[in-house]
XYZ file of C-alpha atoms in Angstrom:
251
model
C -26.158 -222.536 161.495
C -25.975 -218.755 161.325
C -24.568 -216.926 158.305
C -23.099 -213.468 158.907
C -23.111 -211.241 155.806
C -21.263 -207.898 155.967
C -22.569 -205.313 153.475
C -21.163 -201.901 152.555
C -22.923 -198.728 151.460
C -21.134 -197.309 148.412
C -21.725 -194.876 145.565
C -24.029 -196.604 143.069
C -22.094 -198.302 140.266
C -24.077 -196.344 137.636
C -22.906 -192.981 139.009
C -19.877 -191.232 137.534
C -17.844 -190.211 140.585
C -16.385 -186.737 140.976
C -13.286 -185.798 142.930
C -13.594 -182.961 145.459
C -12.058 -179.636 144.441
C -9.517 -179.858 147.288
C -8.454 -183.397 146.234
C -9.240 -184.858 149.663
C -11.567 -187.562 148.377
C -14.625 -188.394 146.287
C -17.646 -186.088 146.416
C -20.656 -188.068 147.703
C -22.968 -185.110 148.383
C -26.387 -185.688 146.757
C -25.082 -188.854 145.078
C -27.139 -192.041 144.838
C -25.822 -194.695 147.222
C -26.520 -198.416 147.143
C -25.247 -201.771 148.367
C -21.838 -202.846 147.125
C -22.603 -205.264 144.221
C -20.266 -207.997 145.507
C -21.970 -207.836 148.928
C -25.365 -208.105 147.235
C -24.129 -211.377 145.675
C -23.052 -212.519 149.167
C -26.513 -211.798 150.622
C -28.155 -213.665 147.745
C -25.892 -216.694 148.291
C -26.575 -216.753 152.046
C -30.333 -216.602 151.382
C -30.037 -219.437 148.844
C -28.170 -221.544 151.413
C -30.989 -220.836 153.866
C -33.567 -221.893 151.287
C -31.651 -225.174 150.829
C -31.736 -225.755 154.591
C -27.977 -225.399 155.085
C -28.344 -222.121 157.010
C -30.933 -221.372 159.694
C -30.487 -217.584 160.035
C -28.964 -214.867 157.874
C -27.637 -211.797 159.709
C -26.698 -208.719 157.679
C -24.053 -206.401 159.160
C -22.902 -202.947 158.120
C -20.376 -200.519 159.590
C -20.718 -196.790 158.954
C -23.099 -193.859 159.255
C -26.777 -194.073 160.232
C -27.795 -194.030 156.550
C -26.357 -197.565 156.248
C -29.703 -198.680 157.690
C -31.097 -198.330 154.143
C -28.508 -200.823 152.885
C -29.364 -203.231 155.692
C -33.082 -202.933 154.900
C -32.253 -203.870 151.306
C -30.369 -206.932 152.565
C -33.392 -207.900 154.661
C -35.657 -207.371 151.653
C -33.486 -209.869 149.739
C -33.996 -212.340 152.570
C -31.777 -211.621 155.593
C -33.575 -212.304 158.896
C -32.137 -209.460 160.966
C -29.467 -206.799 160.819
C -26.779 -205.159 162.926
C -25.433 -201.659 162.308
C -22.159 -200.615 163.901
C -22.641 -196.855 163.710
C -19.599 -194.609 163.353
C -19.270 -190.802 162.993
C -19.688 -189.313 159.511
C -16.225 -187.703 159.652
C -14.459 -190.989 160.437
C -12.803 -192.877 157.586
C -13.479 -196.566 158.190
C -10.566 -198.575 156.833
C -10.492 -202.340 156.112
C -8.554 -203.218 159.279
C -11.063 -201.364 161.479
C -13.997 -203.071 159.734
C -12.300 -206.466 160.116
C -11.850 -205.825 163.847
C -15.518 -204.873 164.215
C -16.580 -207.977 162.298
C -14.288 -210.145 164.448
C -16.030 -208.797 167.561
C -19.416 -209.607 166.008
C -18.225 -213.107 165.068
C -17.294 -213.646 168.730
C -20.715 -212.318 169.766
C -22.920 -214.144 167.251
C -20.834 -217.306 166.668
C -21.844 -217.773 163.000
C -20.971 -220.956 161.128
C -20.262 -219.028 157.933
C -19.180 -215.465 157.190
C -19.801 -214.612 153.542
C -18.960 -211.205 152.080
C -18.031 -209.554 148.801
C -14.417 -209.938 147.684
C -14.020 -206.143 147.509
C -15.912 -202.861 147.586
C -16.245 -200.859 144.378
C -15.281 -197.585 146.085
C -11.817 -198.353 147.500
C -11.162 -201.718 145.734
C -9.028 -202.832 148.695
C -9.938 -206.543 148.657
C -8.679 -206.874 152.249
C -11.525 -207.107 154.760
C -12.371 -210.801 154.314
C -8.732 -211.867 154.507
C -8.058 -209.684 157.562
C -11.166 -211.033 159.312
C -10.082 -214.632 158.679
C -6.641 -213.854 160.141
C -8.001 -212.034 163.213
C -10.628 -214.707 163.941
C -8.243 -217.565 163.047
C -10.758 -219.048 160.596
C -10.165 -220.885 157.294
C -10.928 -218.767 154.231
C -11.794 -219.155 150.563
C -11.663 -216.063 148.346
C -13.169 -215.263 144.923
C -15.850 -217.966 145.233
C -17.749 -218.864 142.047
C -19.657 -221.736 143.737
C -20.438 -222.423 147.404
C -21.911 -225.645 148.798
C -22.339 -226.590 152.465
C -21.862 -230.320 153.049
C -22.299 -231.361 156.682
C -19.705 -229.581 158.825
C -17.700 -228.448 155.788
C -18.121 -225.921 152.982
C -16.931 -226.676 149.462
C -15.862 -223.623 147.480
C -14.928 -223.434 143.808
C -12.795 -220.332 143.277
C -11.421 -218.629 140.213
C -7.634 -218.593 139.818
C -5.363 -217.547 136.944
C -5.069 -221.077 135.583
C -8.787 -221.963 135.818
C -10.800 -223.194 138.804
C -9.662 -224.419 142.220
C -11.878 -226.414 144.605
C -11.352 -226.006 148.358
C -12.960 -227.823 151.277
C -13.068 -225.844 154.524
C -14.112 -226.869 158.003
C -16.839 -224.663 159.483
C -16.845 -221.962 160.765
C -15.178 -220.291 157.794
C -14.905 -217.038 155.839
C -15.869 -216.930 152.145
C -15.574 -213.934 149.795
C -17.759 -213.865 146.697
C -16.857 -213.232 143.078
C -19.036 -211.785 140.330
C -20.051 -215.099 138.750
C -21.292 -216.783 141.940
C -24.945 -215.856 141.304
C -27.319 -213.180 140.072
C -29.091 -211.390 142.956
C -32.873 -211.520 142.876
C -35.050 -208.515 142.151
C -36.263 -206.916 145.387
C -40.074 -206.717 145.335
C -42.222 -204.111 147.100
C -43.872 -206.654 149.466
C -40.421 -207.803 150.612
C -39.343 -204.180 151.107
C -42.383 -203.666 153.358
C -41.635 -206.880 155.283
C -38.021 -205.756 155.774
C -39.224 -202.689 157.686
C -40.597 -204.982 160.401
C -37.447 -207.080 160.781
C -35.167 -206.320 163.784
C -32.247 -203.956 163.280
C -29.803 -203.594 166.177
C -27.531 -200.550 166.427
C -24.178 -200.697 168.204
C -21.164 -198.424 168.610
C -17.524 -199.486 168.212
C -17.087 -198.837 171.945
C -19.811 -201.409 172.694
C -17.644 -203.997 170.974
C -14.408 -202.735 172.520
C -12.849 -201.952 169.132
C -10.484 -199.120 168.222
C -11.391 -197.831 164.735
C -8.823 -195.009 164.453
C -7.449 -194.915 160.854
C -3.942 -196.324 160.402
C -3.489 -195.026 156.857
C -3.658 -191.406 155.713
C -4.886 -190.494 152.233
C -2.610 -187.770 150.906
C -4.390 -186.928 147.667
C -7.195 -188.138 145.408
C -7.133 -187.074 141.763
C -8.859 -188.009 138.535
C -6.920 -190.025 135.950
C -5.293 -187.902 133.229
C -7.354 -187.235 130.130
C -6.540 -189.492 127.226
C -5.407 -187.814 124.058
C -7.224 -188.314 120.772
C -6.023 -191.090 118.483
C -4.367 -190.330 115.135
C -3.908 -192.184 111.872
C -0.436 -192.835 110.496
C 0.555 -193.286 106.884
C 2.760 -196.354 107.269
C 4.488 -198.726 109.689
C 7.701 -196.667 109.768
C 5.771 -193.600 111.020
C 3.985 -195.746 113.617
C 7.272 -197.127 114.943
C 8.783 -193.632 115.015
C 5.880 -192.233 117.067
C 5.907 -195.207 119.477
C 9.623 -194.725 119.979
C 9.988 -190.947 120.117
C 6.571 -189.641 121.250
C 4.958 -192.412 123.303
C 8.375 -193.768 124.340
C 7.000 -197.299 124.765
C 9.690 -198.999 122.674
């Protein structure tokens, strides 16, 4: 069984992002980029399933600029067998629906038994791609997985919900999105990084897959959150209530 693992190249989670002076987006010039942490968890889980014998091949996929090859090499260093890059122009904003359409085309092409990806990306926080892919490909889905186990022709997923944990059993093929507590990705060693350079990486264009990736949503403005004011001490409860009522206007 093949496992398809989409990964996204994002601004590293340790970097403090800056908004462009014209408010058109986030400034990523000369900023450290890395794999989306939730996708890294997805790659780790797919590799663990391969080590258990439940998966025969792990295929990493990324959609974006040529530099996404670095992210795919990282995925292969973790343990993915090969990679596919759907290369798009640098000036094109890839939105979740477009990515889901590209992934659906790759699902048709590769016929994986399991698609496992991060629940969301830390740059846009959309939490949409996995759900859209499941709808487009007409596949069962389990989101926010905290445990994944392949049993025969089914996958059992424990997912986190507001009231606790929910266990789902899905027929394969299926789509699973990973949550933070699913696993802890392994440390990528130098020998594995060197091995990853020799693994196959295929490059495609959206046209090769017959997919229209024109944005459907327009971003009007991106701005930083307002600065928080300094806290103050009050003499008594009456003063506190007065300030909450008349200054903060929260009561």
